Amino acid sequence: MRRRLLVGIAALFYYSGLVALARWWTSRTSACLIILNYHRASGGHLRNHLLYLRKHYCILPAEDALAALYAVDEKRRPQQARTSLVLTFDDGYYDNYSDAFPLAKELQVPLSLYLVPCYIESGRRFWWEEGLYLVQHTQERDVVLNGRKFTLTQASERAELVHVIDYFVRHARSVAEREQFLESVSQTLQVALTPVKRIEPSLSVRWEEVREMDASGLVTFGGHTMHHPILAYLADETEVAREVADCRDALEQQLGHALYTFAYPVGQNQHISDSAVQSVQAAGFKWAMTTSYGLNTLHTDPYRLQRIEVDVDQHWLVVAAETAGLWGFFSRLRWLPFVRKHFTNAQ
């Protein structure tokens, strides 16, 4: 119900001409850059997204777009009728290679991927996938975790256990603490944490695929930390710096050239500490991306670039409204009684 409502509103925006008007207005803004933030690439409508975006925006690799945005000499900024746009994919899921990369080649659309070297090398599931995996595969009927008993014959108790595991790993104060906790949970649930031998879309891309995409000239890469901790939650600033610098070193060693863009894990303001920003600067990155909503101009902090989160499951009309900036405007109106009522009923 909610999804149909959102598509209906997006269709109203599009076919009324509001989306076109918003695109035109943005294109009139000097030096404006839109950055879209994807994660997964399979099982949705990515082709329709790219066809629409390619038609209405100037899609650029991240480093090219950012260099142009922050060019000291305004005369060096390319003058173009369409607003510049960057397509970013965080985490480096395998389906970025198996699904997004073929589309990039077919449609000649550049992509920018942000990678986590630890998961490329280990073949493990990302930490945010582990809680669900462990609970789904345990044969235990009753377990005690952190002093609380969970009766796993009940669906609600299983869901709550997944939530508890996710909360702890998300807020871990070090990578070692996170991994020790996951290991203790795996022992409690009698489910081993082992590398996955087969290729799955939800796993990380591998180094050979990274190098293949890099050689194509259509895909550029940036850092996303070494182990994907939430940087603001780490207790030791030395570990924050190491997560950022080691990530850049590992990626540059594999690719054989310098990288200059970074994406903060999770990436809302509360997840980015001052030490994280300082570490990104010290590691030699020129630009860093958050997941805070917004467009970017010459005055945007280059170490707190804003992005618009989108998903392959979304209808292209919704993506059109979001990219034009209308969705953000609409979401700020949800306090209105009429809008709030209809969103509440739709959920």
mmCIF file of N, CA and C in Angstrom, residues 10 111 147 150 174 220 249 264 273 302 321 345:
data_model
loop_
_atom_site.group_PDB
_atom_site.id
_atom_site.type_symbol
_atom_site.label_atom_id
_atom_site.label_comp_id
_atom_site.label_asym_id
_atom_site.label_seq_id
_atom_site.Cartn_x
_atom_site.Cartn_y
_atom_site.Cartn_z
ATOM 1 N N ALA A 10 4.885 10.142 -6.865
ATOM 2 C CA ALA A 10 5.993 10.407 -7.787
ATOM 3 C C ALA A 10 5.485 10.595 -9.217
ATOM 4 N N LEU A 111 30.353 4.359 -13.035
ATOM 5 C CA LEU A 111 29.960 4.053 -11.668
ATOM 6 C C LEU A 111 31.141 4.301 -10.743
ATOM 7 N N GLY A 147 22.820 -12.407 29.317
ATOM 8 C CA GLY A 147 21.968 -12.557 30.485
ATOM 9 C C GLY A 147 20.492 -12.666 30.196
ATOM 10 N N PHE A 150 16.335 -16.385 25.229
ATOM 11 C CA PHE A 150 15.530 -16.288 24.014
ATOM 12 C C PHE A 150 14.994 -17.673 23.673
ATOM 13 N N SER A 174 35.359 -1.376 19.085
ATOM 14 C CA SER A 174 36.547 -1.738 18.312
ATOM 15 C C SER A 174 36.162 -2.872 17.372
ATOM 16 N N THR A 220 35.171 3.550 -11.171
ATOM 17 C CA THR A 220 36.213 4.067 -10.298
ATOM 18 C C THR A 220 35.924 3.617 -8.869
ATOM 19 N N ASP A 249 45.648 2.215 1.456
ATOM 20 C CA ASP A 249 46.864 1.499 1.071
ATOM 21 C C ASP A 249 46.535 0.183 0.384
ATOM 22 N N TYR A 264 32.038 7.375 4.239
ATOM 23 C CA TYR A 264 31.956 6.970 5.646
ATOM 24 C C TYR A 264 30.965 5.820 5.808
ATOM 25 N N SER A 273 32.762 11.179 13.415
ATOM 26 C CA SER A 273 33.409 11.994 14.438
ATOM 27 C C SER A 273 34.411 12.945 13.789
ATOM 28 N N PRO A 302 34.083 19.581 1.413
ATOM 29 C CA PRO A 302 34.504 18.432 0.593
ATOM 30 C C PRO A 302 34.679 17.146 1.388
ATOM 31 N N ALA A 321 11.887 11.656 -8.906
ATOM 32 C CA ALA A 321 11.477 12.695 -7.956
ATOM 33 C C ALA A 321 12.566 12.953 -6.922
ATOM 34 N N ASN A 345 -1.407 5.743 7.442
ATOM 35 C CA ASN A 345 -2.326 4.709 6.984
ATOM 36 C C ASN A 345 -1.684 3.768 5.979
#
